[in-house]
Each structure stands twice: as structure tokens, then as C-alpha cells.
DNA sequence: CCTACCGATCGGTAGG
DNA sequence: CCTACCGATCGGTAGG
């Protein structure tokens, strides 16, 4: 997603030409849009080529197969999400702050990358092995990290949850939902969105600071981690 | 979903034979399983026929088109969800109780109908007009009802929410997620699941009764509405 | 980067 | 309920 537009100029890169509209990342970008809109099976190589002003067979100068495009999108997305998550929970030892920041990062990522996230959640069954299994393992790791944060908070007496597993599922899921309706330029900024959802996460485990105030409440002290970039195409 | 297995014997029903494995509802049932597993575009009429021990062309004695199967599933599912919701919020005038019961019903429906719900959320873009628009309108109505419950709770001073819209989205979404992981026969009953999620909904708007206790807490007073049937195939 | 083309599969129809 | 078959489209290759 955030890869530079110019291709790696090293001579070992034999998959892409150096110029023109058909470079690998451009094909991925077109696939990202179309897979998200119509689904993997609902998108043909002809469609992707059309978005780039090409004929379908020309894509195979840059891409091994349609499956490779799905693989690239899913692996990259899950890596970005996991890395952002790991980085942000390392910024505090306080479990309340960890949960709040994890939710902010989670929601901001989903708001900024709706196409990737939609594909990631809708097309798992169309991903072939071994990547299919790898993605499932990464999702498990992500989910397990959330659960362990909540479990630790309960152990430390900071959280109240009848089931850390259910609490973590609820938090993850409500954040994923953001990718389905959030549009930049609306009444809410991405940062505000993150703040509200961070607050909701704390409420879910009864760790919320008293009341949060009305919509538009000041957001002093909110830290948007640097790892989460806010651009989108 | 809950239609009786014997077909309507009225002579006006010209779409289905009265006996045999290929009646309309059986085809829908097979489509339900396969659409949920592989997606609408990933499922062929041959696949559906195979599950019924038939050849693909035989299906057209019972079904107009593949699209009709998707239409039937999506309309029926959304109608059931909306009707359950309307019925359950009519059982109490207290806004806290309405929200709790709405969440219980929402979650129980999603736990009991994972296939329908998965299709309903994944295949909207494969639904043709005018049904596509009708489904979107029903979803809007459902979502709006949740938001108005929260708005009223805030007005009455029972709820605290910086954004009823965001709160309702979060609640809806965390309930939908249940359909992705809940399996009957696990450590949790459907009724317990509904109770926990009802509790989480109240927490999200700071209306939770103090603390809820540990996992396995007593569930005295939980009302599972009769409209929500608990069978699944 | 293109045209021409491959075998496979699709939803659906004809006709019995 | 079947076999035989239709035109369309698919992902991908050959060859330049």
C-alpha cells in the first residue's frame, strides 16, 4: 500500500519493467480496488487490465497469476496490521493504555485501508495453501494478543470481563466494521474515530474514565502512533 | 429457514413437485450451505445439484435462476431479523431493557443462522435490482432503529454515548461477528452468549448494572424471545 | 505490449 | 429428471 511508486531498480527484479503503467505495484493497486468492489471471483484479469488501459494478457508480464495478486494483498495487509499492533502495545506497560492504543491503531488501520481489509475478510476461502494457513495463523496471533491484554487487565484488577475471549472478539469486530462505513471527509476525522473506539474498548471492560463527555469532546492526550500512516488512495 | 419440510400442496404452486429431493426449499437449503462456504460466484449450479444428487439442469424445474436462490436467502434472512427485532423491542417500554433484549435477539439470530448471515453480509454486491435496493433499505431501517434506541436512552438520561451512531454501529458489528466463530456444542450456550452480549451493549453506553460477575454468572431474568427459533441444520 | 488462441467451466435451454 | 448442447467468459499461453 505505502510502497514507493518507483520500482526497485535492482537488476535481480525480473518481474517488472521499470516504467509504464503496468508495473507490479500498479497491478496490485488496480486489483485492490476491483477485488474490494466486486470480489476476487467477480473480478477478471480483463477488468484489472482495463483499469490500467491494457489487455489482459499483458498483465502476465508483471504478475504470475491472479492468485498472486490476492496473496500479495492479504499478506501485506496482515503484516501491516500485526506490525502496527506489536509496535503500539510496546509503547506502554500500562494495560489500560495498551488496550486503548491497540483499539486506536486497529480502528485507524481499518478506516485508512478499507479495500485491503474488506478483501482480507471476504476472500480467505479463495486463498490457496500455503498462504491460506499462514494468514489464519497471523489472525490467530492477532486475536490472541488482544485476549491476553484483557486477561492481564483482569488479573491486575484494572478490567472487569466475564469472558476476555468474548470481550476481545467484540472489540476486534466492532473495529473491523469501521471499514464498511467510514469515509474520510465526513463529520469525523480518523483521529476522532480512534479516540471514540478506544473509549468504547475501555467501556467494554469497565475501565472507562468516568464519563467521556459529549460528541466533539476534547481529545487532549490522544496519541496516534507514528506507525499508522493516514494516507489512502 | 424454518419453513416446514413438506411443500405447500396448493395447486397454484407450479414451481415445485410435491415429493423428491429437488423441491424449492431443498435447493435453497443446499445453496445456503454452499454459498456460505464458497461464496455465490464460487458456487456453481452443478455444485448445488451435486449436493442433492442431481444434475445441474434438473434444478431449473424448481428454480428460475441462480440469482433467485440468492434473492430468496437474502430477503428471508433480513425479514426474519427485522421482524424479530421489531417484536422484541415492543416487549418493553424501558429503553435499557429494550437495548439489552435487542442485543440478545441480534446475537442469538447471528449465532443460529451463521450461513444466512454470512451470505447476507458478503454477497450484497451480487444481488441484482430491485432486490439489492430493498435489502439496503431494510438494513438502513434496522440500523436506524438501533440508533434511535440509543438516542432515546441518552435523552432520558439512561445512557451516556458521545455518538449514538457510532455506538449503534459498534453494537451491530460485534453481534455480526458472532456468526463467524460461534459453534453450538462449545463451552457457551446460545442463551449465555446473548446474555453476555446484552451486557456488553449496556456497558458500551455506560448503562451496565455495576459489575456482571465472573464467567458462568447466573442468568436469572434473561428472556429469550419466542420469535427467535434456535434450530440450525 | 499486442493478437490469436487454448481447454475448461459457467448459467441456462431444448427436447424428451 | 435426464442427455445433449448453446454462447459467453474465464485464466492463462504462444509467439512475436
Short mmCIF file of C-alpha atoms (C1' of nucleotides) in Angstrom, two decimals:
data_model
loop_
_atom_site.label_atom_id
_atom_site.label_comp_id
_atom_site.label_asym_id
_atom_site.label_seq_id
_atom_site.Cartn_x
_atom_site.Cartn_y
_atom_site.Cartn_z
CA UNK A 1 0.00 0.00 0.00
CA UNK A 2 2.59 2.52 1.05
CA UNK A 3 5.32 1.19 -1.23
CA UNK A 4 7.06 3.88 -3.25
CA UNK A 5 5.79 4.28 -6.76
CA UNK A 6 9.14 3.76 -8.40
CA UNK A 7 10.06 0.11 -8.72
CA UNK A 8 13.11 -1.45 -7.14
CA UNK A 9 15.77 -0.79 -9.77
CA UNK A 10 17.96 -3.73 -8.76
CA UNK A 11 18.80 -5.96 -11.76
CA UNK A 12 17.55 -9.03 -9.92
CA UNK A 13 13.99 -7.83 -10.24
CA UNK A 14 12.86 -9.62 -13.37
CA UNK A 15 9.13 -9.41 -12.80
CA UNK A 16 8.51 -5.77 -13.70
CA UNK A 17 9.63 -3.26 -16.21
CA UNK A 18 10.95 -0.04 -14.76
CA UNK A 19 8.45 2.32 -16.35
CA UNK A 20 4.96 2.42 -17.79
CA UNK A 21 1.60 1.76 -16.22
CA UNK A 22 2.00 -2.00 -15.90
CA UNK A 23 4.43 -2.33 -13.05
CA UNK A 24 3.69 -4.86 -10.36
CA UNK A 25 2.52 -2.41 -7.72
CA UNK A 26 0.20 -0.72 -10.17
CA UNK A 27 -1.43 -4.01 -10.99
CA UNK A 28 -1.82 -4.71 -7.28
CA UNK A 29 -3.36 -1.28 -6.81
CA UNK A 30 -5.91 -1.92 -9.55
CA UNK A 31 -6.66 -5.36 -8.15
CA UNK A 32 -7.12 -3.83 -4.71
CA UNK A 33 -9.86 -1.57 -5.97
CA UNK A 34 -11.65 -4.20 -8.04
CA UNK A 35 -11.35 -7.11 -5.61
CA UNK A 36 -12.79 -4.86 -2.90
CA UNK A 37 -15.69 -3.72 -5.09
CA UNK A 38 -16.63 -6.93 -6.88
CA UNK A 39 -14.81 -9.67 -5.04
CA UNK A 40 -11.95 -11.87 -6.19
CA UNK A 41 -14.10 -14.20 -8.27
CA UNK A 42 -16.17 -11.28 -9.56
CA UNK A 43 -13.08 -9.60 -10.98
CA UNK A 44 -11.44 -10.82 -14.19
CA UNK A 45 -7.91 -10.21 -15.31
CA UNK A 46 -9.52 -8.34 -18.19
CA UNK A 47 -11.17 -5.97 -15.69
CA UNK A 48 -7.87 -5.29 -13.96
CA UNK A 49 -6.11 -4.73 -17.25
CA UNK A 50 -8.89 -2.41 -18.36
CA UNK A 51 -8.37 -0.18 -15.33
CA UNK A 52 -4.74 0.19 -16.42
CA UNK A 53 -5.55 0.67 -20.10
CA UNK A 54 -4.14 -2.72 -21.03
CA UNK A 55 -5.26 -6.06 -22.46
CA UNK A 56 -5.48 -9.00 -20.10
CA UNK A 57 -2.51 -10.98 -21.41
CA UNK A 58 -0.20 -8.01 -20.84
CA UNK A 59 -0.65 -8.37 -17.09
CA UNK A 60 1.33 -11.59 -17.17
CA UNK A 61 4.48 -9.62 -17.87
CA UNK A 62 4.21 -8.34 -14.30
CA UNK A 63 2.22 -10.94 -12.41
CA UNK A 64 2.45 -14.71 -12.26
CA UNK A 65 -1.23 -15.29 -11.74
CA UNK A 66 -4.44 -13.76 -10.42
CA UNK A 67 -3.85 -15.72 -7.24
CA UNK A 68 -0.54 -13.94 -6.74
CA UNK A 69 -2.40 -10.62 -6.57
CA UNK A 70 -4.67 -11.91 -3.83
CA UNK A 71 -1.73 -13.38 -1.98
CA UNK A 72 0.21 -10.11 -2.16
CA UNK A 73 -2.74 -8.08 -0.87
CA UNK A 74 -3.62 -10.39 2.00
CA UNK A 75 -0.07 -10.96 3.24
CA UNK A 76 0.87 -7.31 3.07
CA UNK A 77 -2.29 -6.21 4.86
CA UNK A 78 -1.99 -8.71 7.66
CA UNK A 79 1.69 -7.90 8.11
CA UNK A 80 0.99 -4.19 8.37
CA UNK A 81 -1.78 -4.71 10.88
CA UNK A 82 0.28 -7.08 13.03
CA UNK A 83 3.35 -4.87 12.96
CA UNK A 84 1.37 -1.77 13.87
CA UNK A 85 -0.22 -3.67 16.70
CA UNK A 86 3.03 -5.06 18.09
CA UNK A 87 4.66 -1.65 17.88
CA UNK A 88 1.87 0.19 19.63
CA UNK A 89 1.45 -2.14 22.59
CA UNK A 90 5.20 -1.82 23.19
CA UNK A 91 4.76 1.92 23.80
CA UNK A 92 3.25 1.45 27.25
CA UNK A 93 3.43 -1.04 30.10
CA UNK A 94 0.07 0.10 31.49
CA UNK A 95 -2.59 -2.36 30.42
CA UNK A 96 -5.33 0.25 30.21
CA UNK A 97 -3.21 2.40 27.95
CA UNK A 98 -2.23 -0.64 25.89
CA UNK A 99 -5.83 -1.54 25.25
CA UNK A 100 -6.79 2.00 24.37
CA UNK A 101 -3.90 2.38 21.95
CA UNK A 102 -4.42 -1.06 20.44
CA UNK A 103 -8.01 -0.11 19.65
CA UNK A 104 -7.00 3.25 18.22
CA UNK A 105 -4.46 1.59 15.96
CA UNK A 106 -6.90 -1.15 15.00
CA UNK A 107 -9.63 1.31 14.06
CA UNK A 108 -7.34 3.76 12.30
CA UNK A 109 -5.91 0.96 10.20
CA UNK A 110 -9.38 -0.20 9.22
CA UNK A 111 -10.51 3.34 8.43
CA UNK A 112 -7.46 4.00 6.27
CA UNK A 113 -7.35 0.70 4.41
CA UNK A 114 -10.96 -0.27 3.74
CA UNK A 115 -10.19 -2.07 0.49
CA UNK A 116 -7.42 -4.25 1.91
CA UNK A 117 -9.48 -5.04 4.97
CA UNK A 118 -12.57 -5.91 3.01
CA UNK A 119 -10.58 -8.29 0.84
CA UNK A 120 -8.83 -9.72 3.86
CA UNK A 121 -12.10 -10.60 5.49
CA UNK A 122 -14.08 -11.69 2.44
CA UNK A 123 -11.61 -13.68 0.37
CA UNK A 124 -9.86 -16.01 2.78
CA UNK A 125 -11.56 -19.01 1.26
CA UNK A 126 -10.21 -18.07 -2.16
CA UNK A 127 -6.62 -18.04 -0.94
CA UNK A 128 -4.62 -21.18 -1.75
CA UNK A 129 -2.22 -23.01 0.51
CA UNK A 130 0.22 -22.49 1.99
CA UNK A 131 -0.59 -18.78 2.29
CA UNK A 132 -4.12 -19.53 3.41
CA UNK A 133 -2.81 -21.27 6.50
CA UNK A 134 -0.25 -18.56 7.16
CA UNK A 135 -2.91 -15.86 7.12
CA UNK A 136 -5.07 -17.85 9.52
CA UNK A 137 -2.11 -18.17 11.87
CA UNK A 138 -1.48 -14.45 11.75
CA UNK A 139 -5.11 -13.76 12.54
CA UNK A 140 -4.92 -16.14 15.45
CA UNK A 141 -1.86 -14.38 16.75
CA UNK A 142 -3.55 -11.01 16.48
CA UNK A 143 -6.66 -12.25 18.23
CA UNK A 144 -4.64 -13.98 20.94
CA UNK A 145 -2.73 -10.79 21.67
CA UNK A 146 -5.97 -8.91 22.30
CA UNK A 147 -7.27 -11.64 24.54
CA UNK A 148 -4.06 -11.71 26.58
CA UNK A 149 -4.17 -7.95 27.10
CA UNK A 150 -7.67 -8.26 28.52
CA UNK A 151 -6.72 -11.27 30.63
CA UNK A 152 -3.81 -9.38 32.11
CA UNK A 153 -6.01 -6.38 32.81
CA UNK A 154 -8.45 -8.62 34.66
CA UNK A 155 -5.59 -10.21 36.61
CA UNK A 156 -4.28 -6.81 37.59
CA UNK A 157 -7.72 -5.72 38.70
CA UNK A 158 -7.95 -3.00 36.08
CA UNK A 159 -10.59 -4.65 33.88
CA UNK A 160 -13.83 -6.42 34.58
CA UNK A 161 -14.80 -9.00 31.95
CA UNK A 162 -16.90 -12.14 32.30
CA UNK A 163 -15.04 -13.55 29.29
CA UNK A 164 -11.85 -11.99 27.93
CA UNK A 165 -12.31 -14.11 24.84
CA UNK A 166 -15.74 -12.65 24.12
CA UNK A 167 -14.61 -9.16 25.02
CA UNK A 168 -11.69 -9.37 22.63
CA UNK A 169 -13.88 -10.73 19.82
CA UNK A 170 -16.33 -7.89 20.33
CA UNK A 171 -13.57 -5.28 20.22
CA UNK A 172 -11.93 -6.71 17.14
CA UNK A 173 -15.21 -6.99 15.32
CA UNK A 174 -16.50 -3.54 16.08
CA UNK A 175 -13.26 -2.12 14.76
CA UNK A 176 -13.45 -4.13 11.56
CA UNK A 177 -16.91 -2.71 10.98
CA UNK A 178 -15.43 0.75 10.65
CA UNK A 179 -14.02 -0.20 7.25
CA UNK A 180 -17.54 -0.69 5.95
CA UNK A 181 -18.91 2.78 6.57
CA UNK A 182 -16.13 5.23 7.35
CA UNK A 183 -15.31 7.72 4.61
CA UNK A 184 -12.70 10.45 5.00
CA UNK A 185 -14.15 13.90 4.59
CA UNK A 186 -17.16 13.01 6.71
CA UNK A 187 -18.04 14.60 10.05
CA UNK A 188 -15.37 12.57 11.84
CA UNK A 189 -11.62 12.62 11.44
CA UNK A 190 -9.70 9.37 11.63
CA UNK A 191 -8.15 10.52 14.90
CA UNK A 192 -11.53 11.26 16.48
CA UNK A 193 -12.76 7.88 15.31
CA UNK A 194 -9.81 6.21 17.00
CA UNK A 195 -10.45 8.11 20.18
CA UNK A 196 -14.12 7.14 20.37
CA UNK A 197 -13.41 3.50 19.69
CA UNK A 198 -10.58 3.47 22.21
CA UNK A 199 -13.07 4.79 24.71
CA UNK A 200 -15.60 2.11 23.77
CA UNK A 201 -12.98 -0.59 24.25
CA UNK A 202 -12.34 0.64 27.77
CA UNK A 203 -16.05 0.77 28.49
CA UNK A 204 -16.44 -2.84 27.39
CA UNK A 205 -14.17 -3.92 30.22
CA UNK A 206 -15.43 -1.27 32.64
CA UNK A 207 -12.15 0.61 32.57
CA UNK A 208 -13.56 3.83 31.13
CA UNK A 209 -12.61 7.04 32.88
CA UNK A 210 -15.96 8.03 34.41
CA UNK A 211 -17.85 9.75 31.58
CA UNK A 212 -16.44 10.71 28.23
CA UNK A 213 -18.40 13.81 27.58
CA UNK A 214 -20.43 14.74 24.54
CA UNK A 215 -19.57 14.38 20.89
CA UNK A 216 -16.73 16.66 19.97
CA UNK A 217 -15.12 16.29 23.38
CA UNK A 218 -11.54 17.46 23.57
CA UNK A 219 -9.01 14.83 22.63
CA UNK A 220 -6.06 16.09 24.65
CA UNK A 221 -3.52 13.36 25.22
CA UNK A 222 -4.58 11.13 22.39
CA UNK A 223 -1.51 9.65 20.78
CA UNK A 224 -1.76 8.48 17.23
CA UNK A 225 1.15 6.09 16.77
CA UNK A 226 3.56 7.03 14.04
CA UNK A 227 3.47 3.53 12.61
CA UNK A 228 -0.05 4.04 11.34
CA UNK A 229 0.08 6.16 8.27
CA UNK A 230 -3.04 8.01 7.38
CA UNK A 231 -2.91 8.23 3.62
CA UNK A 232 -5.26 6.41 1.34
CA UNK A 233 -5.77 6.45 -2.41
CA UNK B 1 -35.24 -21.27 7.14
CA UNK B 2 -37.92 -22.55 9.46
CA UNK B 3 -40.34 -23.48 6.69
CA UNK B 4 -41.86 -26.94 7.09
CA UNK B 5 -40.27 -29.62 5.00
CA UNK B 6 -43.45 -30.61 3.21
CA UNK B 7 -44.24 -28.32 0.33
CA UNK B 8 -47.37 -26.22 0.12
CA UNK B 9 -49.83 -28.63 -1.53
CA UNK B 10 -51.98 -25.92 -3.06
CA UNK B 11 -52.49 -26.49 -6.81
CA UNK B 12 -51.39 -22.95 -7.57
CA UNK B 13 -47.82 -23.82 -6.67
CA UNK B 14 -46.41 -24.72 -10.05
CA UNK B 15 -42.76 -24.27 -9.25
CA UNK B 16 -42.16 -27.45 -7.29
CA UNK B 17 -43.08 -31.08 -7.37
CA UNK B 18 -44.58 -32.37 -4.18
CA UNK B 19 -42.02 -35.08 -3.44
CA UNK B 20 -38.42 -35.98 -4.10
CA UNK B 21 -35.23 -34.27 -3.09
CA UNK B 22 -35.45 -31.40 -5.54
CA UNK B 23 -38.15 -29.23 -4.09
CA UNK B 24 -37.59 -25.50 -3.92
CA UNK B 25 -36.77 -25.31 -0.23
CA UNK B 26 -34.30 -28.16 -0.53
CA UNK B 27 -32.49 -26.36 -3.31
CA UNK B 28 -32.41 -23.23 -1.17
CA UNK B 29 -31.04 -25.25 1.73
CA UNK B 30 -28.24 -26.66 -0.43
CA UNK B 31 -27.49 -23.21 -1.81
CA UNK B 32 -27.38 -21.84 1.73
CA UNK B 33 -24.61 -24.23 2.68
CA UNK B 34 -22.58 -23.76 -0.46
CA UNK B 35 -22.98 -20.00 -0.86
CA UNK B 36 -21.86 -19.62 2.75
CA UNK B 37 -18.82 -21.87 2.28
CA UNK B 38 -17.61 -20.85 -1.15
CA UNK B 39 -19.50 -17.67 -1.96
CA UNK B 40 -22.15 -17.03 -4.58
CA UNK B 41 -19.74 -16.79 -7.50
CA UNK B 42 -17.69 -19.70 -6.17
CA UNK B 43 -20.69 -21.98 -6.22
CA UNK B 44 -22.00 -23.46 -9.48
CA UNK B 45 -25.45 -24.82 -10.14
CA UNK B 46 -23.66 -28.12 -10.69
CA UNK B 47 -22.31 -27.96 -7.12
CA UNK B 48 -25.78 -27.33 -5.72
CA UNK B 49 -27.27 -30.12 -7.79
CA UNK B 50 -24.48 -32.44 -6.68
CA UNK B 51 -25.34 -31.87 -3.03
CA UNK B 52 -28.86 -33.03 -3.85
CA UNK B 53 -27.77 -35.96 -6.02
CA UNK B 54 -28.98 -34.28 -9.18
CA UNK B 55 -27.65 -32.90 -12.45
CA UNK B 56 -27.49 -29.15 -12.85
CA UNK B 57 -30.29 -28.77 -15.43
CA UNK B 58 -32.73 -30.55 -13.13
CA UNK B 59 -32.59 -27.64 -10.72
CA UNK B 60 -34.44 -25.48 -13.23
CA UNK B 61 -37.58 -27.50 -12.58
CA UNK B 62 -37.66 -25.83 -9.17
CA UNK B 63 -35.75 -22.59 -9.52
CA UNK B 64 -35.85 -19.84 -12.11
CA UNK B 65 -32.21 -18.93 -11.82
CA UNK B 66 -29.21 -18.97 -9.54
CA UNK B 67 -29.99 -15.36 -8.76
CA UNK B 68 -33.39 -16.37 -7.42
CA UNK B 69 -31.67 -18.52 -4.80
CA UNK B 70 -29.58 -15.61 -3.58
CA UNK B 71 -32.63 -13.35 -3.57
CA UNK B 72 -34.66 -15.86 -1.56
CA UNK B 73 -31.91 -16.26 1.04
CA UNK B 74 -31.21 -12.57 1.49
CA UNK B 75 -34.82 -11.42 1.64
CA UNK B 76 -35.88 -14.16 4.02
CA UNK B 77 -32.93 -13.55 6.34
CA UNK B 78 -33.39 -9.81 6.50
CA UNK B 79 -37.13 -10.21 7.08
CA UNK B 80 -36.59 -12.61 9.94
CA UNK B 81 -34.03 -10.37 11.58
CA UNK B 82 -36.17 -7.26 11.22
CA UNK B 83 -39.32 -8.99 12.46
CA UNK B 84 -37.53 -10.46 15.47
CA UNK B 85 -36.13 -7.05 16.25
CA UNK B 86 -39.44 -5.22 15.96
CA UNK B 87 -41.18 -7.83 18.08
CA UNK B 88 -38.62 -7.78 20.87
CA UNK B 89 -38.37 -4.03 21.32
CA UNK B 90 -42.16 -3.98 21.64
CA UNK B 91 -41.93 -6.17 24.75
CA UNK B 92 -40.71 -3.35 26.97
CA UNK B 93 -41.04 0.41 27.18
CA UNK B 94 -37.88 0.72 29.25
CA UNK B 95 -35.04 1.80 27.00
CA UNK B 96 -32.39 -0.10 28.95
CA UNK B 97 -34.38 -3.29 28.70
CA UNK B 98 -35.06 -2.65 25.01
CA UNK B 99 -31.38 -2.31 24.25
CA UNK B 100 -30.48 -5.40 26.22
CA UNK B 101 -33.14 -7.50 24.53
CA UNK B 102 -32.37 -6.12 21.09
CA UNK B 103 -28.78 -7.21 21.54
CA UNK B 104 -29.78 -10.64 22.81
CA UNK B 105 -32.04 -11.16 19.82
CA UNK B 106 -29.43 -9.81 17.43
CA UNK B 107 -26.72 -12.10 18.75
CA UNK B 108 -28.93 -15.16 19.03
CA UNK B 109 -30.07 -14.73 15.46
CA UNK B 110 -26.48 -14.46 14.27
CA UNK B 111 -25.43 -17.48 16.31
CA UNK B 112 -28.29 -19.59 15.00
CA UNK B 113 -28.11 -18.57 11.35
CA UNK B 114 -24.42 -18.22 10.51
CA UNK B 115 -24.84 -19.29 6.90
CA UNK B 116 -27.63 -16.84 6.10
CA UNK B 117 -25.83 -14.04 7.88
CA UNK B 118 -22.54 -14.70 6.16
CA UNK B 119 -24.24 -14.63 2.77
CA UNK B 120 -26.22 -11.56 3.73
CA UNK B 121 -23.07 -9.65 4.53
CA UNK B 122 -20.79 -10.97 1.80
CA UNK B 123 -22.99 -11.11 -1.28
CA UNK B 124 -24.84 -7.82 -1.37
CA UNK B 125 -22.93 -6.72 -4.42
CA UNK B 126 -24.01 -9.86 -6.27
CA UNK B 127 -27.68 -9.14 -5.72
CA UNK B 128 -29.49 -7.58 -8.68
CA UNK B 129 -32.01 -4.78 -8.60
CA UNK B 130 -34.59 -4.18 -7.40
CA UNK B 131 -33.95 -6.56 -4.51
CA UNK B 132 -30.49 -5.12 -3.95
CA UNK B 133 -32.01 -1.74 -3.13
CA UNK B 134 -34.71 -3.28 -0.97
CA UNK B 135 -32.15 -5.11 1.15
CA UNK B 136 -30.15 -1.94 1.61
CA UNK B 137 -33.29 -0.16 2.77
CA UNK B 138 -34.05 -2.90 5.27
CA UNK B 139 -30.52 -2.71 6.63
CA UNK B 140 -30.88 1.04 6.97
CA UNK B 141 -34.13 0.60 8.86
CA UNK B 142 -32.53 -1.91 11.20
CA UNK B 143 -29.55 0.31 11.84
CA UNK B 144 -31.74 3.37 12.33
CA UNK B 145 -33.81 1.56 14.93
CA UNK B 146 -30.71 0.81 16.99
CA UNK B 147 -29.52 4.37 16.74
CA UNK B 148 -32.89 5.73 17.83
CA UNK B 149 -32.96 3.44 20.87
CA UNK B 150 -29.60 4.81 21.95
CA UNK B 151 -30.62 8.39 21.22
CA UNK B 152 -33.70 7.99 23.35
CA UNK B 153 -31.68 6.44 26.16
CA UNK B 154 -29.34 9.41 26.08
CA UNK B 155 -32.30 11.81 26.06
CA UNK B 156 -33.81 10.05 29.05
CA UNK B 157 -30.51 10.20 30.90
CA UNK B 158 -30.17 6.42 30.99
CA UNK B 159 -27.29 6.14 28.53
CA UNK B 160 -24.07 8.00 28.04
CA UNK B 161 -22.78 7.99 24.47
CA UNK B 162 -20.58 10.52 22.69
CA UNK B 163 -22.13 9.35 19.41
CA UNK B 164 -25.24 7.17 19.26
CA UNK B 165 -24.43 6.49 15.64
CA UNK B 166 -21.01 5.08 16.46
CA UNK B 167 -22.34 3.22 19.48
CA UNK B 168 -25.03 1.56 17.38
CA UNK B 169 -22.56 0.63 14.65
CA UNK B 170 -20.27 -0.93 17.24
CA UNK B 171 -23.09 -2.96 18.75
CA UNK B 172 -24.40 -4.19 15.43
CA UNK B 173 -20.97 -5.14 14.25
CA UNK B 174 -19.87 -7.01 17.34
CA UNK B 175 -23.05 -9.08 17.13
CA UNK B 176 -22.49 -9.91 13.48
CA UNK B 177 -19.05 -11.20 14.38
CA UNK B 178 -20.62 -13.93 16.48
CA UNK B 179 -21.69 -15.70 13.30
CA UNK B 180 -18.05 -16.14 12.36
CA UNK B 181 -16.87 -18.10 15.36
CA UNK B 182 -19.79 -19.38 17.41
CA UNK B 183 -20.45 -23.11 17.15
CA UNK B 184 -23.18 -24.86 19.14
CA UNK B 185 -21.83 -27.52 21.42
CA UNK B 186 -18.98 -25.31 22.55
CA UNK B 187 -18.47 -24.03 26.09
CA UNK B 188 -21.20 -21.42 25.68
CA UNK B 189 -24.90 -21.87 25.09
CA UNK B 190 -26.71 -19.53 22.77
CA UNK B 191 -28.59 -18.09 25.73
CA UNK B 192 -25.39 -17.35 27.65
CA UNK B 193 -23.96 -15.75 24.56
CA UNK B 194 -26.99 -13.48 24.29
CA UNK B 195 -26.69 -12.55 27.94
CA UNK B 196 -23.01 -11.60 27.69
CA UNK B 197 -23.53 -9.54 24.60
CA UNK B 198 -26.56 -7.84 26.09
CA UNK B 199 -24.35 -6.92 28.99
CA UNK B 200 -21.66 -5.60 26.67
CA UNK B 201 -24.20 -3.43 24.86
CA UNK B 202 -25.19 -1.84 28.14
CA UNK B 203 -21.57 -1.29 29.06
CA UNK B 204 -20.97 0.50 25.77
CA UNK B 205 -23.43 3.18 26.80
CA UNK B 206 -22.47 3.09 30.48
CA UNK B 207 -25.81 1.59 31.48
CA UNK B 208 -24.40 -1.65 32.88
CA UNK B 209 -25.62 -2.71 36.31
CA UNK B 210 -22.44 -2.32 38.36
CA UNK B 211 -20.41 -5.48 37.73
CA UNK B 212 -21.59 -8.61 36.00
CA UNK B 213 -19.65 -11.20 37.90
CA UNK B 214 -17.44 -13.92 36.57
CA UNK B 215 -17.99 -16.27 33.64
CA UNK B 216 -20.90 -18.57 34.29
CA UNK B 217 -22.75 -15.90 36.24
CA UNK B 218 -26.36 -16.68 36.93
CA UNK B 219 -28.72 -15.63 34.20
CA UNK B 220 -31.89 -15.13 36.18
CA UNK B 221 -34.35 -12.94 34.38
CA UNK B 222 -32.97 -13.40 30.90
CA UNK B 223 -35.83 -13.60 28.44
CA UNK B 224 -35.21 -15.31 25.14
CA UNK B 225 -37.93 -14.05 22.85
CA UNK B 226 -40.12 -16.71 21.33
CA UNK B 227 -39.73 -15.24 17.83
CA UNK B 228 -36.14 -16.35 17.66
CA UNK B 229 -36.04 -20.04 16.99
CA UNK B 230 -32.93 -21.84 17.99
CA UNK B 231 -32.66 -24.64 15.49
CA UNK B 232 -29.97 -24.91 12.88
CA UNK B 233 -29.07 -27.56 10.38
"C1'" DC C 1 2.71 -4.77 -25.05
"C1'" DC C 2 -0.24 -6.97 -28.57
"C1'" DT C 3 -3.36 -10.60 -31.32
"C1'" DA C 4 -4.75 -15.13 -31.62
"C1'" DC C 5 -5.93 -18.87 -29.33
"C1'" DC C 6 -6.27 -22.91 -25.74
"C1'" DG C 7 -9.16 -26.00 -22.73
"C1'" DA C 8 -12.30 -25.57 -19.00
"C1'" DT C 9 -16.26 -24.02 -16.97
"C1'" DC C 10 -20.19 -21.21 -16.48
"C1'" DG C 11 -25.65 -20.41 -16.35
"C1'" DG C 12 -29.16 -21.79 -18.82
"C1'" DT C 13 -32.19 -24.09 -22.78
"C1'" DA C 14 -34.15 -27.77 -25.88
"C1'" DG C 15 -36.41 -31.64 -26.03
"C1'" DG C 16 -37.91 -35.65 -24.38
"C1'" DC D 1 -35.37 -35.95 -14.05
"C1'" DC D 2 -32.04 -36.80 -17.84
"C1'" DT D 3 -28.58 -36.05 -22.05
"C1'" DA D 4 -27.01 -33.01 -25.33
"C1'" DC D 5 -25.90 -28.71 -26.28
"C1'" DC D 6 -25.70 -23.30 -26.57
"C1'" DG D 7 -22.96 -18.88 -26.39
"C1'" DA D 8 -20.18 -16.45 -23.19
"C1'" DT D 9 -16.46 -15.95 -20.33
"C1'" DC D 10 -12.70 -17.45 -17.66
"C1'" DG D 11 -7.32 -17.74 -16.51
"C1'" DG D 12 -3.56 -18.36 -18.92
"C1'" DT D 13 -0.12 -19.43 -23.07
"C1'" DA D 14 2.22 -18.95 -27.69
"C1'" DG D 15 4.60 -16.23 -30.35
"C1'" DG D 16 6.09 -12.19 -31.86
#
